mmCIF file of C-alpha atoms in Angstrom:
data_model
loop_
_atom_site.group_PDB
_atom_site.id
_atom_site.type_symbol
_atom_site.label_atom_id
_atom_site.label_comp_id
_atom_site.label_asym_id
_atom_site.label_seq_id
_atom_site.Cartn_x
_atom_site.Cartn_y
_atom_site.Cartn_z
ATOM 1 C CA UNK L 11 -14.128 2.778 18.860
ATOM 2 C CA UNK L 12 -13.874 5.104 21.973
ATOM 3 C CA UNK L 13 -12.382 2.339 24.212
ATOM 4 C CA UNK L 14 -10.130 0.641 21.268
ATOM 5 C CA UNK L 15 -13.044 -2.145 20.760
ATOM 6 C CA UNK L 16 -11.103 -2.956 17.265
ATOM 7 C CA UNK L 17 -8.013 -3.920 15.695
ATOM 8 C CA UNK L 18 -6.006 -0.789 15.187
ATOM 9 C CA UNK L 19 -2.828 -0.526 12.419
ATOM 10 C CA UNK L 20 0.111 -1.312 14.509
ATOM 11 C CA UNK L 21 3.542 0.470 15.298
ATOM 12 C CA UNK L 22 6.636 -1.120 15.880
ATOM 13 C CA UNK L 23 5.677 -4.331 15.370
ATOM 14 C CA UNK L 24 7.360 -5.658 12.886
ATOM 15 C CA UNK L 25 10.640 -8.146 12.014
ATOM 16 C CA UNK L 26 13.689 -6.127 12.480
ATOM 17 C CA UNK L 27 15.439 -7.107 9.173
ATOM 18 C CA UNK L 28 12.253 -5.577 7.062
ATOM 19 C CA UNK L 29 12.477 -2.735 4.595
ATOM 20 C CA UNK L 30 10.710 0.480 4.923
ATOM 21 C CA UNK L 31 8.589 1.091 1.884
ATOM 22 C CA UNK L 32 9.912 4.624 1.583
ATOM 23 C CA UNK L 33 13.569 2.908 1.190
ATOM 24 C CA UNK L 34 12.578 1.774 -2.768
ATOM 25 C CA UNK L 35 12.821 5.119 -4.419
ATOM 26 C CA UNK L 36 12.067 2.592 -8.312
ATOM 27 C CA UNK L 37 8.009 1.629 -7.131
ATOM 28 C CA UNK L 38 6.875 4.339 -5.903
ATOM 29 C CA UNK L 39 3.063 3.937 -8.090
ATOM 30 C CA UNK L 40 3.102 0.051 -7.141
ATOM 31 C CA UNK L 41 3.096 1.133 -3.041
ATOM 32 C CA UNK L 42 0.799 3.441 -3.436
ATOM 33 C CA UNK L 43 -1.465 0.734 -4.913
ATOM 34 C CA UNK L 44 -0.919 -1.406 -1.644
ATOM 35 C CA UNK L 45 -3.121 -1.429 1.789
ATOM 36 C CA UNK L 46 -3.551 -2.536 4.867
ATOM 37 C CA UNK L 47 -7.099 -4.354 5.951
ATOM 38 C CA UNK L 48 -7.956 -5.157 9.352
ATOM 39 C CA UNK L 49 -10.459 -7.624 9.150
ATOM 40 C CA UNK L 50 -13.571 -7.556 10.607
ATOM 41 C CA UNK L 51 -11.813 -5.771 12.997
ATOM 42 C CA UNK L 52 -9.887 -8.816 14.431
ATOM 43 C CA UNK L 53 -6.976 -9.581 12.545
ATOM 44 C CA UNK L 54 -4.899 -7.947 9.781
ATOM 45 C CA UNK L 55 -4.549 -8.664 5.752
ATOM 46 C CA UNK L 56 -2.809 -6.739 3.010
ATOM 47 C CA UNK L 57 -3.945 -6.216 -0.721
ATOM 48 C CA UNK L 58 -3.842 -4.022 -3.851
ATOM 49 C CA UNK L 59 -5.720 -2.055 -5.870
ATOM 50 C CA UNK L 60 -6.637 -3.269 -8.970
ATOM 51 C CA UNK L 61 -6.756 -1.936 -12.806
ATOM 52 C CA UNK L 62 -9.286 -3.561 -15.394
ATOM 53 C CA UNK L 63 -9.671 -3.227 -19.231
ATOM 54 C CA UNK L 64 -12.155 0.011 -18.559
ATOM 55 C CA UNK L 65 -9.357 1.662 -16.726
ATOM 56 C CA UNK L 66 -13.063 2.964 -14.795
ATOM 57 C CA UNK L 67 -11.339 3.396 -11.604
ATOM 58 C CA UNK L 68 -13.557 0.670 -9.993
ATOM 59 C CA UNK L 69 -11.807 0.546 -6.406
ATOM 60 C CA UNK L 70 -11.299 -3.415 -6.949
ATOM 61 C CA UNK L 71 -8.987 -5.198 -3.914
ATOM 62 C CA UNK L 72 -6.799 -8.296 -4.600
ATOM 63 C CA UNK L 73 -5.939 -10.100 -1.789
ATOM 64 C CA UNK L 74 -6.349 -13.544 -0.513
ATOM 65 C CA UNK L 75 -9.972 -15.509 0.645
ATOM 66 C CA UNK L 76 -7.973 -17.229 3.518
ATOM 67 C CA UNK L 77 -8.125 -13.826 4.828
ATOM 68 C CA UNK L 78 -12.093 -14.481 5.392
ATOM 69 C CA UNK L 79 -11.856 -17.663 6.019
ATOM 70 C CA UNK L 80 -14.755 -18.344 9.066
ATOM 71 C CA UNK L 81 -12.738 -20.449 11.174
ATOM 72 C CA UNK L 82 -9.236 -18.483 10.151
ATOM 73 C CA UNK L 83 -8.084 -22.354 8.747
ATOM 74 C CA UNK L 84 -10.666 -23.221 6.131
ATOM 75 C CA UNK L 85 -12.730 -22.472 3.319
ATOM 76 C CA UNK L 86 -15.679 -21.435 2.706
ATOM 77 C CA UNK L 87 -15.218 -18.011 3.455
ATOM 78 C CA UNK L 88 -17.521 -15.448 5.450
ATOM 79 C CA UNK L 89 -18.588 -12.666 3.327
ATOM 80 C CA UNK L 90 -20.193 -10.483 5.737
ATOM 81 C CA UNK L 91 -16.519 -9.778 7.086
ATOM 82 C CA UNK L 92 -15.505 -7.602 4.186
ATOM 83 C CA UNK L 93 -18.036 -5.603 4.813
ATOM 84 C CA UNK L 94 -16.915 -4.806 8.188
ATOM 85 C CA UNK L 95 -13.401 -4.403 7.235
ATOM 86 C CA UNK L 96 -11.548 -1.128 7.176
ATOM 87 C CA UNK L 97 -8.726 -0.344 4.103
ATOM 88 C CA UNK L 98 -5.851 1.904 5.122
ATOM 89 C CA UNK L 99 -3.397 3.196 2.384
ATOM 90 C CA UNK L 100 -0.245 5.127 2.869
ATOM 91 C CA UNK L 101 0.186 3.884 6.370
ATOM 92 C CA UNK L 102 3.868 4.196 6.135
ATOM 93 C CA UNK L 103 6.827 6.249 7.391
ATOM 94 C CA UNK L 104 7.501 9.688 5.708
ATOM 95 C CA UNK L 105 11.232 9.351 5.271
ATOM 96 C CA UNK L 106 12.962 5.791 4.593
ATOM 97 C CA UNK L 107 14.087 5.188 8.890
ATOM 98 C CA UNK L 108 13.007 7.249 10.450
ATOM 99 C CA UNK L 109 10.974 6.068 13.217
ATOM 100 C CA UNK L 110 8.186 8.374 12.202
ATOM 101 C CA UNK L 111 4.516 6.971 12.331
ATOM 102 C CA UNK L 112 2.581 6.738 9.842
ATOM 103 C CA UNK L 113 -0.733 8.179 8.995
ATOM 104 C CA UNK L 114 -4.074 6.714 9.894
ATOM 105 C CA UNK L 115 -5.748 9.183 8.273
ATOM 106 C CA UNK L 116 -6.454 7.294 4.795
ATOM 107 C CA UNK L 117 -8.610 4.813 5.044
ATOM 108 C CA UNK L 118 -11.782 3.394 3.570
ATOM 109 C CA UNK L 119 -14.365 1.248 5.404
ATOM 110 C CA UNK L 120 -16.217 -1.969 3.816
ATOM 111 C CA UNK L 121 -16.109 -4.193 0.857
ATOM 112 C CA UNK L 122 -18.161 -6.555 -1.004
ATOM 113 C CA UNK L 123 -16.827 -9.995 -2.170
ATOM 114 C CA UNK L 124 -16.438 -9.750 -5.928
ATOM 115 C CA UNK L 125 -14.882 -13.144 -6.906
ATOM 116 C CA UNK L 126 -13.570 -15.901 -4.626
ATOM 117 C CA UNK L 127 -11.448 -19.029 -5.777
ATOM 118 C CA UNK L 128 -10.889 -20.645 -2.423
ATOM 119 C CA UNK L 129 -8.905 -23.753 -4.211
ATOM 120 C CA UNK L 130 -6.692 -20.765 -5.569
ATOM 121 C CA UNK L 131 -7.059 -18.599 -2.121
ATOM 122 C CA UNK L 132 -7.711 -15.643 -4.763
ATOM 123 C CA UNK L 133 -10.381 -12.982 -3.485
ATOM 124 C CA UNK L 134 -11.295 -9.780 -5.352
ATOM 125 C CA UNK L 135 -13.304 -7.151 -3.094
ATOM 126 C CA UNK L 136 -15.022 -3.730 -4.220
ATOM 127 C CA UNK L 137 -14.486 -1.093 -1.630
ATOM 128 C CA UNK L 138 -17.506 0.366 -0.766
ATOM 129 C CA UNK L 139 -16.538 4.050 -2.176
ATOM 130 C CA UNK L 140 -13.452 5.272 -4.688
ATOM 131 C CA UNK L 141 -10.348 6.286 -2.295
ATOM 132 C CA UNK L 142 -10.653 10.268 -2.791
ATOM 133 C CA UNK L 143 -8.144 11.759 -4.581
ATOM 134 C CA UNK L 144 -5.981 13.087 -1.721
ATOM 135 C CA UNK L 145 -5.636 9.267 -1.260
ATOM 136 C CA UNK L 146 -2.951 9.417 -4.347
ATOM 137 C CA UNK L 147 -3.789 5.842 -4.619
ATOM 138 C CA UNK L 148 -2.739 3.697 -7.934
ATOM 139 C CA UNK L 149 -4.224 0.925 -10.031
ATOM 140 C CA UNK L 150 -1.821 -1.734 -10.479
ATOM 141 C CA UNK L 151 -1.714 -3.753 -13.544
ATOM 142 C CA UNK L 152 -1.600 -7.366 -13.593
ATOM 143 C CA UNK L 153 -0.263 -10.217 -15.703
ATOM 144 C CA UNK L 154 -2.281 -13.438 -15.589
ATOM 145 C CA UNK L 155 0.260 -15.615 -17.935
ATOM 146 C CA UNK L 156 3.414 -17.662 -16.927
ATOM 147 C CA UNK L 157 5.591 -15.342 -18.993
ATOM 148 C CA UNK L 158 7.398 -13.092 -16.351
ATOM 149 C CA UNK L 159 10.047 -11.553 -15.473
ATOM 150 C CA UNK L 160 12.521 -10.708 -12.723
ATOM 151 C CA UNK L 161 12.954 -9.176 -9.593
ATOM 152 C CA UNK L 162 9.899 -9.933 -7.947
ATOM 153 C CA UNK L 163 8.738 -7.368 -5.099
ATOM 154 C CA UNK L 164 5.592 -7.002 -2.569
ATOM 155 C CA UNK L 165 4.469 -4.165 -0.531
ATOM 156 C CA UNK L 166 2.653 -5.721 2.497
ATOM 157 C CA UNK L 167 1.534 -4.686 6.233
ATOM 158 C CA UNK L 168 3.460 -7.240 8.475
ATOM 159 C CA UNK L 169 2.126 -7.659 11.831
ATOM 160 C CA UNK L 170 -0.437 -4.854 11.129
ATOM 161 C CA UNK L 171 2.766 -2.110 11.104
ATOM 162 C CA UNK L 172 3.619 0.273 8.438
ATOM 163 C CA UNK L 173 4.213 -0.824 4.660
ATOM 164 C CA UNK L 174 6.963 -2.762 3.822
ATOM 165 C CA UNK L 175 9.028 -4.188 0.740
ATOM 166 C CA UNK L 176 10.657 -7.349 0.296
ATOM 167 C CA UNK L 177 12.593 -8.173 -2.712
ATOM 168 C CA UNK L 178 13.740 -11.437 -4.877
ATOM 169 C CA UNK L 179 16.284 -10.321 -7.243
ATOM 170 C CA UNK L 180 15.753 -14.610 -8.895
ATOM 171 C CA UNK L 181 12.950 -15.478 -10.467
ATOM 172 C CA UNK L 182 9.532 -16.782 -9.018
ATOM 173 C CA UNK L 183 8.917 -21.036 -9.698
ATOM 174 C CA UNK L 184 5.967 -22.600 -10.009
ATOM 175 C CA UNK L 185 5.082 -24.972 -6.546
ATOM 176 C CA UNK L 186 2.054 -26.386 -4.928
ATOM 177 C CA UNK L 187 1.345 -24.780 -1.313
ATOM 178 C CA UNK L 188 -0.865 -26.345 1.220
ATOM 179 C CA UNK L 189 -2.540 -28.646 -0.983
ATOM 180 C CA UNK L 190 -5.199 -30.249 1.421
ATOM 181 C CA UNK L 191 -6.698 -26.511 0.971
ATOM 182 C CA UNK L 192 -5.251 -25.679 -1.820
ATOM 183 C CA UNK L 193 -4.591 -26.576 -5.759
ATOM 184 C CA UNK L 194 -1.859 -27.932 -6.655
ATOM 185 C CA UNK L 195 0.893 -26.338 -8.724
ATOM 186 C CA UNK L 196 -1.374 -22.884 -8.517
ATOM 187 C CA UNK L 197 1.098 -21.121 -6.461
ATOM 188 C CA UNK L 198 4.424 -18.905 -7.760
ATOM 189 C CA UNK L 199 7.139 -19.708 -4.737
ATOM 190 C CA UNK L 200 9.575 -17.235 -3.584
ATOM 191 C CA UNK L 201 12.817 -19.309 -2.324
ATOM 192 C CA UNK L 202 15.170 -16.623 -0.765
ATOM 193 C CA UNK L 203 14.269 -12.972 -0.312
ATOM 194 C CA UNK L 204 17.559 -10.884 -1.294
ATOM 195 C CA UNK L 205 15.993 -8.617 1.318
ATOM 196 C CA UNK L 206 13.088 -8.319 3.475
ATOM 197 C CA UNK L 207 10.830 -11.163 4.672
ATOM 198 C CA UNK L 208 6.879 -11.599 4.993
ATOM 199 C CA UNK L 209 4.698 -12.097 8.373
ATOM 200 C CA UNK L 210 1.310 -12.576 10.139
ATOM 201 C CA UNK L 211 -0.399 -9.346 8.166
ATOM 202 C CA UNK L 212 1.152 -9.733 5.376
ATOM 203 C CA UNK L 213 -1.425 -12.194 3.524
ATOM 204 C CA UNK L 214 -3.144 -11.266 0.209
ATOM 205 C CA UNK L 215 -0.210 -9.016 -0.544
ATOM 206 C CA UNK L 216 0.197 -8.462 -4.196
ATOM 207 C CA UNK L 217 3.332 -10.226 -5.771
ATOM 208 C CA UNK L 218 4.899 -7.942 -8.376
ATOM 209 C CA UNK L 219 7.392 -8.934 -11.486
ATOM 210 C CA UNK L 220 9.888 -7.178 -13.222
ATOM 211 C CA UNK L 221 7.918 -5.330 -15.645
ATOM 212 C CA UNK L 222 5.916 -4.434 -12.474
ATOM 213 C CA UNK L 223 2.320 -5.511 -12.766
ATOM 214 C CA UNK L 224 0.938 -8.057 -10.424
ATOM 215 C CA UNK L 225 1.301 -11.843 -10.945
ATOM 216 C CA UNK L 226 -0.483 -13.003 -7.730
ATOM 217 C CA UNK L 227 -1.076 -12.820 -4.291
ATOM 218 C CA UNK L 228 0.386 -14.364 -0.571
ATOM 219 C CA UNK L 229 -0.955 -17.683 1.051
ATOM 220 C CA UNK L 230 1.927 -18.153 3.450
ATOM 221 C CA UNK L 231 5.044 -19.129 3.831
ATOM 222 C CA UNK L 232 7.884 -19.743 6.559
ATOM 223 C CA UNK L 233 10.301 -16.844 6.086
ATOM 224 C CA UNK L 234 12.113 -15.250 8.903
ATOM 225 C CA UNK L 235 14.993 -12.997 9.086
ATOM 226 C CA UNK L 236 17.369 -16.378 9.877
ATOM 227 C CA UNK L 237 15.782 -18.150 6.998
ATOM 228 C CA UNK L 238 14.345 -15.849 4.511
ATOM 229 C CA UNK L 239 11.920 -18.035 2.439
ATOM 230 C CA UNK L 240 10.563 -19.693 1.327
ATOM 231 C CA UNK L 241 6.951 -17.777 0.706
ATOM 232 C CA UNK L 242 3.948 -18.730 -1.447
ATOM 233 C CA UNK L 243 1.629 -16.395 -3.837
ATOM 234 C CA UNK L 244 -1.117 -17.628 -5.744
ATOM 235 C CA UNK L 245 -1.125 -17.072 -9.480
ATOM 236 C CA UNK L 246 -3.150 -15.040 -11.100
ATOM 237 C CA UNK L 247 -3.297 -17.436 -13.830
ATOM 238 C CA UNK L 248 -4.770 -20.054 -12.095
ATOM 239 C CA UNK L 249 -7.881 -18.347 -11.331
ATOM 240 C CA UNK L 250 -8.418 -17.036 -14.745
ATOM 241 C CA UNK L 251 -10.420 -18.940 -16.569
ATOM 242 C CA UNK L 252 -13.407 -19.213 -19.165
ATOM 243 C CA UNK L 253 -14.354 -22.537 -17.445
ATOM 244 C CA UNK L 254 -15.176 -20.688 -13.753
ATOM 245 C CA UNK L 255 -18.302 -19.235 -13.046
ATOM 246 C CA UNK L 256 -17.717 -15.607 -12.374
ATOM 247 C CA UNK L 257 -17.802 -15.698 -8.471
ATOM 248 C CA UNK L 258 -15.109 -17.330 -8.622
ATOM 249 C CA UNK L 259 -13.006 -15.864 -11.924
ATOM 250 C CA UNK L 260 -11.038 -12.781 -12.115
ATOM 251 C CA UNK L 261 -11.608 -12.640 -16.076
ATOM 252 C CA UNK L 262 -14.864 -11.027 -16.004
ATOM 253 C CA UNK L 263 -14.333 -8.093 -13.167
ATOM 254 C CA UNK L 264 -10.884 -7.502 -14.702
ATOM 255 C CA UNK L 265 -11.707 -7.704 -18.271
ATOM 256 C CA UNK L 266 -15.022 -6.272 -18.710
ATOM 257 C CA UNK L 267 -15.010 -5.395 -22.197
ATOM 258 C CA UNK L 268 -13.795 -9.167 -23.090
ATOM 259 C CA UNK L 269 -10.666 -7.709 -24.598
ATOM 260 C CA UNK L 270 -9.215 -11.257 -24.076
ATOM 261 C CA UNK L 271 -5.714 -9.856 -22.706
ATOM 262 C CA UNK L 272 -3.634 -11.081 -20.203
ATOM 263 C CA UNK L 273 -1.654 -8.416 -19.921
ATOM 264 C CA UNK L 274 -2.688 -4.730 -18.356
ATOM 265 C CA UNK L 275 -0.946 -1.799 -17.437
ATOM 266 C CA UNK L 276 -1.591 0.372 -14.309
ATOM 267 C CA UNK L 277 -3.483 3.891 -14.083
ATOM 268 C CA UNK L 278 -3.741 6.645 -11.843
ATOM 269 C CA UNK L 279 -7.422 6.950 -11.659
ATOM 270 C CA UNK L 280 -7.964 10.266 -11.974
ATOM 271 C CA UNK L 281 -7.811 12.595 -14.741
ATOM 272 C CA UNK L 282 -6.010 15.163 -12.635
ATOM 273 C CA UNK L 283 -4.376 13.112 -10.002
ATOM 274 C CA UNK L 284 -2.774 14.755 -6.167
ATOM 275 C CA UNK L 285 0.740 15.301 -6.175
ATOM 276 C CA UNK L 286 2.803 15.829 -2.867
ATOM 277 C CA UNK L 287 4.935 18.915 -3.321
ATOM 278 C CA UNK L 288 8.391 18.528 -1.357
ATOM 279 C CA UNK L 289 11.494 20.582 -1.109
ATOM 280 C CA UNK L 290 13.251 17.132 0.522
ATOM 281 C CA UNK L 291 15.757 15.384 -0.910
ATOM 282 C CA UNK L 292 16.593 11.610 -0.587
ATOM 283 C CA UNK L 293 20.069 13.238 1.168
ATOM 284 C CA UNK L 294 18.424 15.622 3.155
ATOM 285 C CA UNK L 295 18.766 15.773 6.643
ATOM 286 C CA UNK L 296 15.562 16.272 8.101
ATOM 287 C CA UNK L 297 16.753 16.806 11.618
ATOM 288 C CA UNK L 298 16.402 20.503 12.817
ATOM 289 C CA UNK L 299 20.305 21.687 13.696
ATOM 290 C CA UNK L 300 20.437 24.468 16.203
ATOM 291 C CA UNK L 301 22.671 26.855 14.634
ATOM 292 C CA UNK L 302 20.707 26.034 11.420
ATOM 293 C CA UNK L 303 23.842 25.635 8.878
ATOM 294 C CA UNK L 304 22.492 22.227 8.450
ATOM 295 C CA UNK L 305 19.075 20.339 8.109
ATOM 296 C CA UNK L 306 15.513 22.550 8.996
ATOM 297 C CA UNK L 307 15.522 25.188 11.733
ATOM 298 C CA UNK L 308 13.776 24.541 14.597
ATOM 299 C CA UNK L 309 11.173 27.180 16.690
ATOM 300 C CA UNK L 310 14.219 27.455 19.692
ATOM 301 C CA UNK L 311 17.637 27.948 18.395
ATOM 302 C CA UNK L 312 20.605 29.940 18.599
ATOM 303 C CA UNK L 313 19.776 31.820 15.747
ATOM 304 C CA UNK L 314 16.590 33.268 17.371
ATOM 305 C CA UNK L 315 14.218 31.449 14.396
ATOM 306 C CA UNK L 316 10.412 31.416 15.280
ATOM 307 C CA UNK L 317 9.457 31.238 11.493
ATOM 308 C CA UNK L 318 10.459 28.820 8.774
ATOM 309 C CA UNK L 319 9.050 29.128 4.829
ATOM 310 C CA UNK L 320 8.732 26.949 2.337
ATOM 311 C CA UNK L 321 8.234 27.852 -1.115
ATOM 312 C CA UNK L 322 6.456 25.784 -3.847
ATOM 313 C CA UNK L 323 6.053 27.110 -7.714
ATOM 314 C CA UNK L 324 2.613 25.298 -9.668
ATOM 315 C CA UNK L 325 1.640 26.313 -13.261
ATOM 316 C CA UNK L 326 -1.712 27.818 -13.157
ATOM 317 C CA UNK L 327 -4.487 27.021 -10.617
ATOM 318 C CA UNK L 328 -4.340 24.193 -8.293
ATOM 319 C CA UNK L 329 -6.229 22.710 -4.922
ATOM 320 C CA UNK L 330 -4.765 22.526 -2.272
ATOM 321 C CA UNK L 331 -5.836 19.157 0.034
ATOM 322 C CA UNK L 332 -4.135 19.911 3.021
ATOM 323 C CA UNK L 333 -0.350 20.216 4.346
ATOM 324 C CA UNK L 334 1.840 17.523 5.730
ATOM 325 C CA UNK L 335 4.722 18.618 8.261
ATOM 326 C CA UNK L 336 5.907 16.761 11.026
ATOM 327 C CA UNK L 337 6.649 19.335 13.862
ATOM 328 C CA UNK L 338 10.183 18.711 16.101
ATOM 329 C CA UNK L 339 9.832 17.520 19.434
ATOM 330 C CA UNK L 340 11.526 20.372 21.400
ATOM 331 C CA UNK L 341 11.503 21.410 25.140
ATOM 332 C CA UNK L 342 9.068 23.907 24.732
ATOM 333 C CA UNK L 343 6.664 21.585 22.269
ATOM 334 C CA UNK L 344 3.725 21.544 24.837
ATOM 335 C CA UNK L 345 3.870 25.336 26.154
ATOM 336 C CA UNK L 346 3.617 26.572 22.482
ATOM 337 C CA UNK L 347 1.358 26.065 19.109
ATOM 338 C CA UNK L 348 2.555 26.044 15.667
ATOM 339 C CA UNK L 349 0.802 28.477 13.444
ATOM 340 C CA UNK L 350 0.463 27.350 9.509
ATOM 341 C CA UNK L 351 -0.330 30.172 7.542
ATOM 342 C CA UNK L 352 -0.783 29.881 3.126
ATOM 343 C CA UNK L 353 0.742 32.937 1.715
ATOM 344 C CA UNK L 354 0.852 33.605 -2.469
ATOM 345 C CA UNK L 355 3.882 35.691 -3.530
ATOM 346 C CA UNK L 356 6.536 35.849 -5.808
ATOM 347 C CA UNK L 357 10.386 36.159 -4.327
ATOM 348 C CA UNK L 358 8.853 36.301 -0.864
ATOM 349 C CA UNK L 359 5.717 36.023 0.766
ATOM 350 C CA UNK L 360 2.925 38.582 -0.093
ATOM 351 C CA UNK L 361 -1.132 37.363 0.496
ATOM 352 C CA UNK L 362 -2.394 35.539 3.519
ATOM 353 C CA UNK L 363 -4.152 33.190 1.682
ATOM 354 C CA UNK L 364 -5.081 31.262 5.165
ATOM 355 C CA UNK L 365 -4.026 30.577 8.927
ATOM 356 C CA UNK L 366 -4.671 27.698 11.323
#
């Protein structure tokens, strides 16, 4: 991709009246559970990652087959294009706002078509390795009944640009979307959003309900910031079923031990999960202040500051994946390098652990 020959996550890009995902401080497992997909490296998709009954950590993808569709307007889908899809989680900004970018750093590249119910527009993949455990990815759980419950909530990638939220405080209907593709009365309908909307990019993102497991997936929809609805997600319910063959069911990938339930939880799949150590605080300033009596000092100030410490306590032993700072854009940002260095102490720091 030396000369940008693909797709590429976009910045800045998206409807003004959408929510930063980092603004929803009551979610925060569901987001990480959500991803962006550039397709085949052409257009862009969003999905979610998956639980099933084995709680295995099998990286399944929920998202929508329109989003392979070969001519981009109608079944049958082409398979060999999630294969040459890439997966990006946590593309998002830091801080709820801020006009940071995002990450590109997480991603995972190809898939295999699991299931596909193109009368439904459901489509299960299996990424082509586990997200590593840096990844801090989740598992979300799912409900494939009709018994839900408000508000209902997606994280999605609109326009290919960092995650998003949008939020219906009423409760999802049943409605029929599309039905020369499409089944009839298969679909949960969102009328208003109480805030946020849904774009181009935001297909196959995973529709959440109040007890916050996953009751289907978008199709489409006409909302804009004037008009904020209405949008479409298939239901999960609709493509479970013991009458499908299992290419095109999500009973037998997400119930694999034939438990029979409807209902599932979500899981962090791993037994000792990444956590992200912070000192911030959702009031925090994160702006550097020059005579430092406010917010984080910065290299050239009026104080004279050229080092700033940050101290973290952890019970025991722990690995440490790597650091995540953003550095302040100051006059002197190009002339001079910022030097991490890893120290262990107790009220102050003792052992260079490591420098870079």
């Amino acid at each position: 991709d030396y000369v940008g020959l693909r797709l590429l996550p976009r910045e800045n890009a998206a409807l003004p009246c959408e929510v930063d995902a980092k603004c929803d401080n009551l979610h925060s497992d569901q987001s990480r559970s959500a991803c962006l997909i550039v397709v085949d490296g052409t257009y862009y998709c969003s999905g979610n990652l998956i639980n099933n009954t084995s709680e295995d950590g099998t990286p399944y993808v929920l998202t929508a087959s329109h989003c392979l569709f070969a001519d981009y307007a109608n079944p049958p889908i082409d398979a060999s294009m999630a294969e040459t899809s890439v997966f990006f989680f946590n593309y998002e900004t830091p801080y709820c706002y801020s006009d940071i970018q995002g990450s590109l750093e997480q991603s995972v590249s190809g898939a295999t078509v699991k299931a596909c119910n193109t009368q439904r527009d459901m489509l299960l993949l299996e990424l082509s390795e586990m997200p590593p455990v840096d990844y801090r990815t989740y598992y979300a759980g799912w409900n494939a009944t009709d018994d839900i419950s408000a508000p209902a909530y997606c994280f999605h990638h609109p326009a290919g640009d960092m995650k998003r939220i949008s939020v219906e405080n009423d409760l999802p209907y049943t409605s029929s979307f599309c039905t020369l593709v499409f089944k009839s009365k298969s679909h949960w309908k969102i009328y208003r959003w109480d805030s946020g909307v849904t774009e181009g990019g935001s297909s196959g993102s995973g529709l959440f309900d109040g007890n916050n497991r996953l009751i289907g997936a978008l199709s489409g929809g006409a909302s804009t910031c004037a008009t904020t609805g209405d949008d479409d997600f298939y239901k999960l319910k609709t493509a479970w079923s013991p009458n499908f063959w299992e290419e095109e069911n999500l009973e037998p990938w997400l119930d694999p031990k034939s438990t029979g339930s409807l209902l599932m939880d979500g899981v962090d799949p791993y037994v000792h999960p990444c956590v992200r150590l912070s000192n911030m605080t959702d009031d925090d300033s994160w702006l550097p202040d020059a005579a430092s009596a406010n917010g984080y000092a910065a290299g050239h100030n009026s104080n004279g500051y050229v080092t700033y410490a940050e101290r973290f306590q952890i019970e025991g032993e722990a690995l440490l994946y790597g650091v995540y700072f953003i550095p302040y854009l100051g006059r002197y940002s190009t002339e001079s390098a910022i030097q991490l260095k890893i120290y262990s102490g107790d009220s102050c720091p003792t052992d260079l652990l490591f420098s870079q």
